[in-house]
Structure formats: C-alpha cells, structure tokens
Coordinates of C-alpha atoms in Angstrom, one line a residue:
M22 CA 5.5 21.3 -5.8
K23 CA 8.0 20.8 -2.9
Q24 CA 5.4 18.6 -1.1
L25 CA 5.0 16.4 -4.2
V26 CA 8.8 16.0 -4.3
V27 CA 8.9 14.9 -0.7
I28 CA 6.1 12.4 -1.1
L29 CA 7.6 11.0 -4.3
A30 CA 11.0 10.6 -2.5
S31 CA 9.5 8.7 0.4
F32 CA 7.7 6.3 -1.9
L33 CA 10.8 5.8 -4.0
I34 CA 12.7 5.1 -0.8
A35 CA 10.0 2.6 0.3
S36 CA 9.8 0.8 -3.1
G37 CA 13.6 0.8 -3.5
L38 CA 14.1 -0.7 0.0
Q39 CA 11.5 -3.4 -0.6
V40 CA 13.3 -4.5 -3.8
I41 CA 16.8 -4.2 -2.3
N42 CA 15.8 -6.1 0.9
T43 CA 14.4 -9.0 -1.1
I44 CA 17.6 -9.1 -3.3
I45 CA 19.9 -9.2 -0.3
I46 CA 17.8 -11.7 1.6
E47 CA 17.7 -14.0 -1.5
R48 CA 21.5 -13.7 -2.0
S49 CA 22.4 -14.3 1.6
M50 CA 19.7 -16.6 2.9
G51 CA 18.0 -18.1 -0.2
I52 CA 14.7 -17.7 -2.0
E53 CA 12.8 -19.6 0.8
A54 CA 13.9 -16.9 3.3
V55 CA 12.3 -14.3 1.0
G56 CA 9.0 -16.2 1.2
Q57 CA 9.2 -16.5 5.0
Y58 CA 10.0 -12.8 5.3
G59 CA 7.0 -12.0 3.1
V60 CA 4.7 -14.0 5.3
F61 CA 6.1 -12.3 8.4
L62 CA 5.8 -8.8 7.1
S63 CA 2.3 -9.3 5.7
T64 CA 1.1 -11.0 8.9
I65 CA 2.3 -8.2 11.3
M66 CA 0.9 -5.5 9.0
M67 CA -2.4 -7.3 8.9
L68 CA -2.5 -7.7 12.7
A69 CA -1.7 -4.0 13.1
V70 CA -4.7 -3.1 10.9
V71 CA -6.9 -5.5 12.9
F72 CA -5.9 -3.9 16.2
Q73 CA -6.0 -0.3 15.2
F74 CA -9.8 0.0 15.0
G75 CA -9.8 2.5 12.1
L76 CA -7.5 4.9 13.9
R77 CA -5.6 6.1 10.8
D78 CA -8.5 7.4 8.7
F79 CA -10.4 8.5 11.8
A80 CA -7.4 10.5 12.9
T81 CA -7.1 12.2 9.5
L82 CA -10.6 13.5 9.6
H83 CA -10.4 14.4 13.3
Y84 CA -7.3 16.5 12.9
V85 CA -8.0 18.0 9.5
N86 CA -11.2 19.4 11.0
N87 CA -9.2 20.6 14.0
S88 CA -11.7 19.0 16.4
S89 CA -11.3 20.2 20.0
S90 CA -12.4 16.8 21.5
S91 CA -10.0 13.9 21.4
K92 CA -12.1 11.5 23.5
N93 CA -12.9 9.2 20.6
I94 CA -9.3 9.1 19.5
S95 CA -8.2 8.4 23.1
A96 CA -10.6 5.5 23.5
L97 CA -9.5 3.8 20.3
L98 CA -5.8 4.3 21.0
R99 CA -6.0 2.7 24.4
A100 CA -8.1 -0.2 23.1
A101 CA -5.4 -0.8 20.4
V102 CA -2.7 -0.9 23.0
F103 CA -4.7 -3.2 25.3
V104 CA -5.4 -5.7 22.4
C105 CA -1.7 -5.8 21.4
T106 CA -0.8 -6.6 25.0
S107 CA -3.5 -9.3 25.2
M108 CA -2.2 -10.8 22.0
C109 CA 1.2 -11.2 23.6
V110 CA -0.4 -13.0 26.6
I111 CA -2.5 -15.3 24.5
L112 CA 0.4 -16.3 22.2
A113 CA 2.5 -17.0 25.3
A114 CA -0.2 -19.3 26.6
F115 CA -0.4 -21.2 23.3
Q116 CA 3.4 -21.3 23.1
K117 CA 3.5 -23.3 26.3
Q118 CA 1.4 -26.0 24.7
G119 CA 4.6 -27.2 23.0
D120 CA 2.9 -29.5 20.4
L121 CA 0.8 -26.8 18.7
S122 CA 1.9 -26.1 15.1
L123 CA 0.9 -23.2 12.9
G124 CA 2.8 -24.3 9.8
A125 CA 4.1 -21.2 7.9
F126 CA 2.9 -19.0 10.9
Q127 CA 4.8 -20.9 13.6
F128 CA 7.0 -17.8 14.1
L129 CA 4.0 -16.2 15.9
L130 CA 4.3 -18.7 18.7
E131 CA 8.1 -18.9 18.8
N132 CA 8.6 -15.2 18.9
F133 CA 5.4 -14.0 20.6
L134 CA 7.0 -11.1 22.5
S135 CA 8.9 -9.7 19.5
I136 CA 5.8 -10.0 17.2
S137 CA 3.5 -8.3 19.8
L138 CA 6.0 -5.4 20.1
S139 CA 6.3 -5.1 16.3
V140 CA 2.5 -5.0 15.9
L141 CA 2.1 -2.4 18.7
V142 CA 4.7 -0.1 17.0
L143 CA 2.9 -0.5 13.7
V144 CA -0.4 0.4 15.2
L145 CA 1.1 3.6 16.7
S146 CA 2.8 4.4 13.3
N147 CA -0.5 4.0 11.5
F148 CA -2.2 6.4 13.9
L149 CA 0.6 9.0 13.5
S150 CA 0.4 8.6 9.7
G151 CA -3.2 9.7 9.9
V152 CA -2.1 12.7 12.0
A153 CA 0.7 13.5 9.6
I154 CA -1.7 13.5 6.6
A155 CA -4.0 15.9 8.3
N156 CA -1.1 18.2 9.1
R157 CA 0.4 17.8 5.6
D158 CA 3.6 16.7 7.3
F159 CA 4.8 14.6 4.4
L160 CA 8.3 14.1 5.8
S161 CA 7.0 12.2 8.9
L162 CA 4.3 10.5 6.8
G163 CA 7.0 9.0 4.6
Y164 CA 8.4 7.1 7.6
F165 CA 5.2 6.2 9.4
R166 CA 3.3 4.9 6.3
D167 CA 5.8 4.1 3.6
Y168 CA 9.4 3.1 4.4
G169 CA 9.7 2.7 8.2
R170 CA 9.3 -1.1 8.3
H171 CA 11.5 -1.5 5.2
L172 CA 14.2 0.6 6.7
A173 CA 14.2 -1.6 9.8
T174 CA 14.6 -4.6 7.6
F175 CA 17.5 -3.0 5.7
F176 CA 19.4 -2.1 8.9
L177 CA 18.8 -5.6 10.3
I178 CA 20.2 -7.2 7.2
M179 CA 23.3 -5.0 7.3
L180 CA 23.7 -6.0 11.0
F181 CA 23.6 -9.7 9.9
F182 CA 26.6 -9.1 7.6
L183 CA 28.6 -7.7 10.6
V184 CA 27.4 -10.4 13.0
P185 CA 26.1 -13.5 11.1
S186 CA 25.1 -15.3 14.2
L187 CA 22.4 -12.8 14.8
K188 CA 20.3 -14.3 12.0
E189 CA 18.8 -16.6 14.6
Y190 CA 17.2 -13.5 16.3
F191 CA 15.6 -12.0 13.2
Y192 CA 12.2 -11.2 14.7
L193 CA 13.6 -9.8 18.0
G194 CA 16.2 -7.7 16.1
W195 CA 13.5 -6.4 13.6
G196 CA 11.2 -5.4 16.5
L197 CA 13.9 -3.6 18.4
I198 CA 15.3 -1.7 15.4
F199 CA 11.8 -0.7 14.3
L200 CA 11.0 0.5 17.8
F201 CA 14.1 2.6 18.0
L202 CA 13.5 4.2 14.6
S203 CA 9.8 4.9 15.4
L204 CA 10.7 6.5 18.7
T205 CA 13.1 8.8 16.8
F206 CA 10.7 9.8 14.0
S207 CA 7.7 10.2 16.4
Y208 CA 9.5 12.6 18.8
R209 CA 7.9 15.7 17.4
Y210 CA 4.5 14.2 17.8
S211 CA 5.0 13.0 21.4
S212 CA 2.7 15.7 22.8
V213 CA -0.1 14.7 20.3
L214 CA 0.4 11.0 21.2
K215 CA 0.3 11.8 24.9
E216 CA -2.8 13.9 24.6
A217 CA -4.5 11.2 22.5
F218 CA -3.6 8.4 24.9
M219 CA -4.5 10.2 28.1
G220 CA -7.8 11.8 27.1
P221 CA -11.2 10.6 28.2
G222 CA -13.6 8.5 26.2
R223 CA -15.4 5.2 26.0
F224 CA -14.5 2.6 23.4
V225 CA -18.0 1.6 22.4
A226 CA -19.1 5.2 21.6
A227 CA -15.8 5.8 19.7
F228 CA -15.9 2.6 17.8
K229 CA -19.4 3.3 16.5
K230 CA -18.0 6.4 14.8
S231 CA -14.9 4.7 13.5
V232 CA -16.3 1.3 12.5
A233 CA -16.8 2.1 8.9
F234 CA -13.2 3.3 8.6
Y235 CA -12.1 0.2 10.4
V236 CA -14.0 -2.4 8.3
N237 CA -13.0 -0.6 5.1
D238 CA -9.3 -0.3 6.1
L239 CA -9.4 -3.9 7.3
I240 CA -10.8 -5.3 4.0
L241 CA -8.5 -3.1 1.9
N242 CA -5.5 -4.5 3.7
V243 CA -6.8 -8.0 3.5
I244 CA -7.0 -7.5 -0.3
A245 CA -3.5 -6.0 -0.4
L246 CA -1.8 -8.4 2.0
G247 CA -4.1 -11.3 2.0
D248 CA -2.7 -12.9 -1.1
V249 CA 0.7 -13.6 0.5
I250 CA -1.0 -14.8 3.7
L251 CA -3.4 -17.1 1.9
L252 CA -0.8 -18.4 -0.5
A253 CA 1.2 -19.6 2.5
F254 CA -1.4 -22.4 2.8
F255 CA -1.0 -23.4 -0.9
L256 CA 2.6 -22.8 -2.0
G257 CA 5.9 -23.9 -0.7
A258 CA 8.5 -21.4 0.6
E259 CA 10.3 -21.2 -2.7
D260 CA 7.2 -20.5 -4.8
L261 CA 6.0 -18.1 -2.2
G262 CA 9.3 -16.3 -2.3
I263 CA 9.1 -15.9 -6.1
Y264 CA 5.5 -14.5 -5.8
F265 CA 6.5 -12.1 -3.0
I266 CA 9.4 -10.8 -5.1
C267 CA 7.1 -10.2 -8.1
S268 CA 4.5 -8.5 -5.9
R269 CA 7.1 -6.2 -4.4
I270 CA 8.2 -5.2 -7.9
A271 CA 4.6 -4.6 -8.8
V272 CA 4.3 -2.3 -5.8
L273 CA 6.1 0.3 -8.0
M274 CA 2.7 0.8 -9.8
N275 CA 1.2 2.1 -6.5
V276 CA 4.0 4.7 -5.9
F277 CA 2.4 7.4 -8.0
L278 CA -1.2 6.6 -6.9
T279 CA -0.3 6.8 -3.3
L280 CA 1.9 9.9 -4.0
V281 CA -0.9 11.9 -5.5
S282 CA -3.5 10.6 -3.1
S283 CA -1.4 11.7 -0.1
H284 CA -1.0 15.1 -1.7
N285 CA -4.7 15.7 -2.5
S286 CA -6.4 13.9 0.5
P287 CA -6.6 17.0 2.8
A288 CA -8.1 19.1 0.0
L289 CA -10.5 16.3 -1.1
A290 CA -11.6 15.7 2.5
K291 CA -12.4 19.4 3.0
L292 CA -14.2 19.8 -0.3
I293 CA -16.3 16.6 0.1
V294 CA -17.3 17.4 3.7
N295 CA -18.4 20.9 2.4
G296 CA -20.4 19.3 -0.4
E297 CA -18.3 20.9 -3.2
H298 CA -18.4 17.8 -5.4
S299 CA -17.9 19.6 -8.7
V300 CA -14.4 20.7 -7.7
S301 CA -13.5 17.4 -6.0
I302 CA -14.6 15.4 -9.1
E303 CA -12.4 17.7 -11.2
I304 CA -9.5 16.8 -8.9
M305 CA -10.3 13.1 -9.3
S306 CA -10.3 13.5 -13.1
L307 CA -7.0 15.3 -13.2
T308 CA -5.5 12.8 -10.8
S309 CA -6.6 9.9 -13.0
K310 CA -5.2 11.6 -16.1
M311 CA -1.8 12.2 -14.6
L312 CA -1.6 8.7 -13.2
S313 CA -2.5 7.2 -16.5
F314 CA 0.1 9.2 -18.3
I315 CA 2.9 8.1 -15.9
S316 CA 1.8 4.5 -15.6
V317 CA 1.7 3.6 -19.3
P318 CA 5.5 3.8 -19.9
L319 CA 6.2 2.0 -16.5
V320 CA 4.0 -0.9 -17.5
F321 CA 5.5 -1.1 -20.9
L322 CA 9.1 -1.1 -19.6
V323 CA 8.3 -3.8 -17.1
I324 CA 6.7 -6.0 -19.8
V325 CA 9.8 -5.5 -22.0
F326 CA 12.4 -6.2 -19.2
S327 CA 10.4 -8.5 -16.9
A328 CA 12.7 -11.5 -17.5
D329 CA 15.8 -9.4 -17.0
L330 CA 14.5 -7.9 -13.8
L331 CA 14.0 -11.3 -12.2
L332 CA 17.6 -12.2 -12.9
F333 CA 18.6 -10.0 -9.9
W334 CA 17.0 -12.7 -7.7
D335 CA 18.1 -15.6 -9.8
V336 CA 14.5 -16.3 -10.7
D337 CA 13.7 -18.2 -13.9
E338 CA 12.6 -15.9 -16.8
R339 CA 9.4 -17.8 -17.3
Y340 CA 8.0 -16.1 -14.2
G341 CA 8.2 -12.8 -16.1
L342 CA 4.5 -13.5 -17.0
V343 CA 3.7 -13.2 -13.3
L344 CA 5.1 -9.7 -13.4
E345 CA 3.2 -8.7 -16.5
I346 CA -0.1 -9.9 -15.1
L347 CA 0.4 -8.1 -11.8
F348 CA 1.3 -4.9 -13.5
L349 CA -1.6 -4.9 -15.9
G350 CA -4.0 -5.4 -12.9
R351 CA -2.5 -2.5 -11.0
F352 CA -2.6 -0.3 -14.1
F353 CA -6.4 -0.6 -14.0
N354 CA -6.3 0.2 -10.3
V355 CA -4.3 3.4 -11.0
L356 CA -6.7 4.3 -13.9
T357 CA -9.7 4.6 -11.5
G358 CA -7.7 6.4 -8.9
N359 CA -8.5 6.5 -5.2
V360 CA -12.3 6.2 -5.7
G361 CA -12.7 4.2 -2.5
K362 CA -11.4 7.1 -0.4
Y363 CA -13.9 9.4 -2.1
L364 CA -16.8 7.1 -1.2
I365 CA -15.6 7.1 2.4
Y366 CA -15.3 10.8 2.7
S367 CA -18.7 11.4 1.1
E368 CA -20.5 9.2 3.8
K369 CA -20.8 6.2 1.4
R370 CA -18.8 4.2 3.9
R371 CA -21.2 1.2 4.0
I372 CA -21.1 0.9 0.2
E373 CA -17.3 0.9 0.3
V374 CA -17.3 -1.7 3.0
L375 CA -19.7 -3.9 0.9
N376 CA -17.5 -3.4 -2.2
N377 CA -14.4 -4.5 -0.4
T378 CA -16.1 -7.5 1.3
I379 CA -17.2 -8.8 -2.1
S380 CA -13.7 -8.2 -3.5
F381 CA -12.1 -10.1 -0.6
T382 CA -14.5 -13.0 -1.1
L383 CA -13.8 -13.0 -4.8
M384 CA -10.0 -13.1 -4.1
I385 CA -10.4 -16.1 -1.8
L386 CA -12.5 -18.0 -4.4
L387 CA -10.0 -17.2 -7.2
I388 CA -7.0 -18.2 -5.1
A389 CA -8.6 -21.4 -4.0
G390 CA -9.8 -22.2 -7.6
L391 CA -6.7 -21.2 -9.6
V392 CA -3.6 -21.7 -7.4
P393 CA -3.9 -25.5 -6.9
W394 CA -4.0 -25.9 -10.7
Y395 CA -1.8 -23.0 -12.0
G396 CA 0.4 -22.2 -9.1
I397 CA 2.1 -18.7 -9.1
I398 CA 0.4 -17.8 -12.4
G399 CA -3.0 -18.5 -10.9
A400 CA -2.1 -16.3 -7.9
A401 CA -1.2 -13.4 -10.1
V402 CA -4.4 -13.8 -12.2
A403 CA -6.5 -13.9 -8.9
N404 CA -4.8 -10.8 -7.6
S405 CA -5.2 -8.8 -10.8
L406 CA -8.7 -10.0 -11.7
G407 CA -9.9 -9.1 -8.2
L408 CA -8.5 -5.6 -8.5
I409 CA -10.1 -5.1 -12.0
V410 CA -13.6 -6.3 -10.9
L411 CA -13.5 -4.2 -7.7
N412 CA -12.6 -1.0 -9.5
I413 CA -15.2 -1.4 -12.2
V414 CA -17.9 -1.8 -9.5
K415 CA -16.6 1.2 -7.6
Y416 CA -16.5 3.4 -10.7
V417 CA -20.0 2.5 -11.7
E418 CA -21.2 3.3 -8.2
F419 CA -19.4 6.6 -8.3
K420 CA -21.2 7.6 -11.5
T421 CA -24.5 6.5 -10.1
F422 CA -24.2 8.4 -6.8
F423 CA -22.7 11.7 -8.1
S424 CA -24.2 11.7 -11.6
S425 CA -20.8 12.3 -13.1
G426 CA -17.7 10.4 -14.1
Y427 CA -14.0 11.3 -14.2
I428 CA -12.6 8.8 -16.7
G429 CA -12.8 10.3 -20.2
I430 CA -11.2 10.4 -23.6
T431 CA -7.7 11.3 -22.2
Q432 CA -7.4 8.1 -20.1
I433 CA -8.9 6.0 -22.9
Y434 CA -6.3 7.5 -25.3
Y435 CA -3.4 6.5 -22.9
T436 CA -4.8 3.0 -22.5
V437 CA -5.1 2.5 -26.3
L438 CA -1.5 3.5 -26.7
L439 CA -0.5 1.0 -24.1
A440 CA -2.6 -1.8 -25.7
F441 CA -1.2 -1.0 -29.1
S442 CA 2.4 -1.0 -27.9
Y443 CA 1.8 -4.2 -25.9
C444 CA 0.5 -6.0 -29.0
L445 CA 3.3 -4.7 -31.2
F446 CA 5.9 -5.9 -28.7
K447 CA 4.4 -9.4 -28.5
L448 CA 4.5 -9.6 -32.3
V449 CA 8.0 -8.2 -33.0
G450 CA 9.7 -7.9 -29.6
D451 CA 11.8 -11.0 -30.0
S452 CA 13.5 -9.6 -33.1
L453 CA 14.4 -6.2 -31.7
N454 CA 16.9 -5.1 -29.1
P455 CA 14.8 -4.3 -25.9
V456 CA 16.7 -1.1 -25.2
V457 CA 16.2 0.2 -28.7
L458 CA 12.5 -0.8 -28.6
S459 CA 12.1 1.0 -25.3
L460 CA 13.7 4.2 -26.5
V461 CA 11.5 4.2 -29.7
F462 CA 8.4 3.7 -27.6
L463 CA 9.3 6.5 -25.2
V464 CA 9.9 8.9 -28.0
F465 CA 6.7 7.9 -29.7
Y466 CA 4.6 8.0 -26.5
L467 CA 6.0 11.3 -25.2
G468 CA 5.6 12.9 -28.5
L469 CA 1.9 12.1 -28.6
T470 CA 1.1 12.8 -24.9
V471 CA 3.5 15.3 -23.2
S472 CA 1.5 18.4 -24.2
I473 CA -1.7 17.0 -22.8
A474 CA 0.0 15.8 -19.6
K475 CA 1.6 19.2 -19.0
R476 CA -1.7 20.9 -19.2
D477 CA -3.3 18.5 -16.7
I478 CA -0.5 18.7 -14.2
I479 CA -0.6 22.5 -14.2
N480 CA -4.4 22.5 -13.7
Y481 CA -4.1 19.9 -10.9
L482 CA -1.5 21.9 -9.0
N483 CA -3.5 25.1 -9.4
L484 CA -6.7 23.4 -8.1
I485 CA -5.0 21.8 -5.1
N486 CA -3.2 25.1 -4.1
A487 CA -6.5 26.9 -4.2
H488 CA -7.9 24.6 -1.6
K489 CA -4.8 23.9 0.5
K490 CA -5.2 23.2 4.2
T491 CA -2.9 25.1 6.7
V492 CA -0.5 23.1 8.8
L493 CA -1.8 22.3 12.2
V494 CA 1.4 21.1 13.9
E495 CA 4.6 23.0 13.6

C-alpha cells in the first residue's frame, strides 16, 4: 500500500506541476508562450525517445530478470549519447546557414546546445526510469519519469520572477536546471549508470533485441506527443496554447492508469515471462475495474466544471467542449488498461508495433482532415477518436491471442452510470447548481459502486503482493 501512495504522490505532483506551470506562464507571458512551451517540451521529449533506442523497457526486463550481462544495455546507452552529441553538431551546422527557418521549431537552431543537453538528460532519465521500475524504486521513478521536467520548468519560472531579464535565456536555463536536478536524483544509481555505460557490447546486436521496444515506444510517444507537434503546423500560437492547456488538464486521466501500471509492471512481467497468463489476466481485469471506478467521477466532474476550469487561464468557456472530448477519449483508454504493455511482455511485440503504426497514421489523417476545418475541436476529436480505435483493436487482439478477455459486467456497469449521468447533465445541468449536482452524483455513484470497488481493490493488492519482486538495488 505504501508503494501505491508513493506512486500516486509522484503522479499528482507531475500533474499539478503541469497545470500550475501553464497557469503561471499564461499569466506572466501570455497564452502564446504556453503554446511555444508546449511545442518545446513535446519536441525534446520526442527527440529523447527517438535517441534512446528502446532503453527504458529493455532496461526494465533486463534488471527485473537480474541478467548478469550488461553488454546490450551498454551498447544502446553509448549509442544514445553519441546520437545526442551528433545532433548538437548537426544543429550547429544548420544554425550557421543563417537564412534557414523552421517556423515554430526555430528554437532548435537558435538554442542547439541547450536543446541537445536537455535531450541527453532526458535519455538518461528514461533509462534510469526503466531501472527504477525493475527495482520497485518508486521514489526515484517519480522524478525520472513523471515530474522531473515539470519541476525544472517550475523552478525556472520562479527564477524569472526574481530576475525577469532571464526570460531571454529560457532554453539554456531549463537545460541547466534539469541537469542539476537529474544529477541529484540519479546519485544513488551512479554505479549502475557507470557499469552500463562502460560495459562491452556492439550496437547492432543489441539493437536487434531492443528494436521492438524501440519502435513501440517511439510510436506510443508519437501518439502521445505528436498532436501538439503536428498542430504547430496548423494552428497559431494562441490556439496551440489553448489546446496544450486542455491536453495538460486531460493528462489527469492518465494519473491512475500509470499509477497502477507502474505498481503491477514487475509482477506482470514476471508472470507473463513464466507463462502464467491466467493470473496475469486476472490482474489486468482487476486493474481495469479499479481504474473504471475511479475514472467515472473524474470525467463527470470535468464535464460539469470544464468552463470554470478554463477560467484559470482566461480561456473562453466555449472551449470546455475540447476538455470534454479529450476526457471521454482517455476514459476509453483507461477502460482497456495497459493492454499494449501486456502484448509486448508476451512476445507479441510486432503486433503492438503494427497497432501503434496504424494508430499514428490514423491520427495524422484525422488531424490533417479535421483541424483545417474545425480547429481546436477537430484536434480534440482526432486525438480521442485515435485512442478509441487503437484500444478497440488491441482488446480484440488480446481476446484472440489469449482466448480470454478482462472487460466484463463491472466495467460496463460503471460506463453505463457515466453515460446516464452525462445525458442527465446535458438535459438539466443548466438549471441546477453545479456543486449541488456534483454532490448528488457522488452520493448516488458511490452508493451504487463502493462495495464492488472495495472488493476489487483488496483482491488486486492480495494478488500483487503474492507475486511481488524483491528489490535489486538498495
């Protein structure tokens, strides 16, 4: 239970910092700055995934199995550092051209050294997050995977209030602060990092083993981050800022999914590798039930208060529909759970890569087809529809491969309650006080579901504790 609390705290810190950072940036620098920050953060995170060659998931399986050989890890890590260094040189060469323009991505050329440093630190953080998962070190995992980059932004913004002239050095300041924080949090893993970097190994042989992790991780992050990056070509800075704000609020839906997935990943990896699918499917089922129970009131409250939420950023209430669409899409994602990770652990990696490739292609087509006509609303529809289609396909494949499903009457029951409450709100919501309406809903919902949820949570914790991995790094 203590581990769940630690994971939940790190995700709440990450989500809270994302929201707070966008509020402060909007209030001090304008909505356009929020859009520019969104493009910057999404771009460096995407570049870090491109350059890490599947290190994170590969490291998790490597250390969870306590492998004695680190040559594959070493080769991948050295290659990642080399590519980040090469990127710095290439960007410097292009920057000297002078007349080259990258539009919304011009910051890559103008701040090539800072960007390269930031990407390198993100790559190392991704690697250490994989090590932390394997070691069930959720305190370190919280920083490496969840809130490290957002903490750097928060400290930088606070520094701007003390010295306003430093706003001109945003990218350099962010990179240096992130480097300092990462060095601090990674100190206990310095020996692991040194051993991994200095070990033998050839890149080609290592990449053959990690390529499935790499491609899958790449496409998943393209799906998660690609909307902001692609929208930079279609929307102005103001509209992009509004969309980025809505998408950061919608990240709240991922908190509990990532929380539970982080908690059960070591047990799932162990069970799946050992072929114990009946137990692992039961964990997937209990996870889906718990996440559905938690997500229904969250979605409903966002629907009720969407317009009021956006007032924190001085965003017009008509964009509340964007929030509703994004949250409904993510609810479906939560309902199916982390099915993609299950396919990867069970050697169905090529299938998962194909799934995510199709989803990425669909997202591009939807954005290109909807955004020019419907703007931000079209972007939200493209994002949510892509998620829904992807998860339907994955779940059908899961049932086909393992002759069993994990979504049953309990999840359907929760979904029906959400649909009924949503329709009722749309019919009578304008005539009722939103606070009173929310309280009535919570009493009604908890009265119908809390006994079921309590049973599922107890069964989940008992099952996970029965298959808990020991800590590898003290």
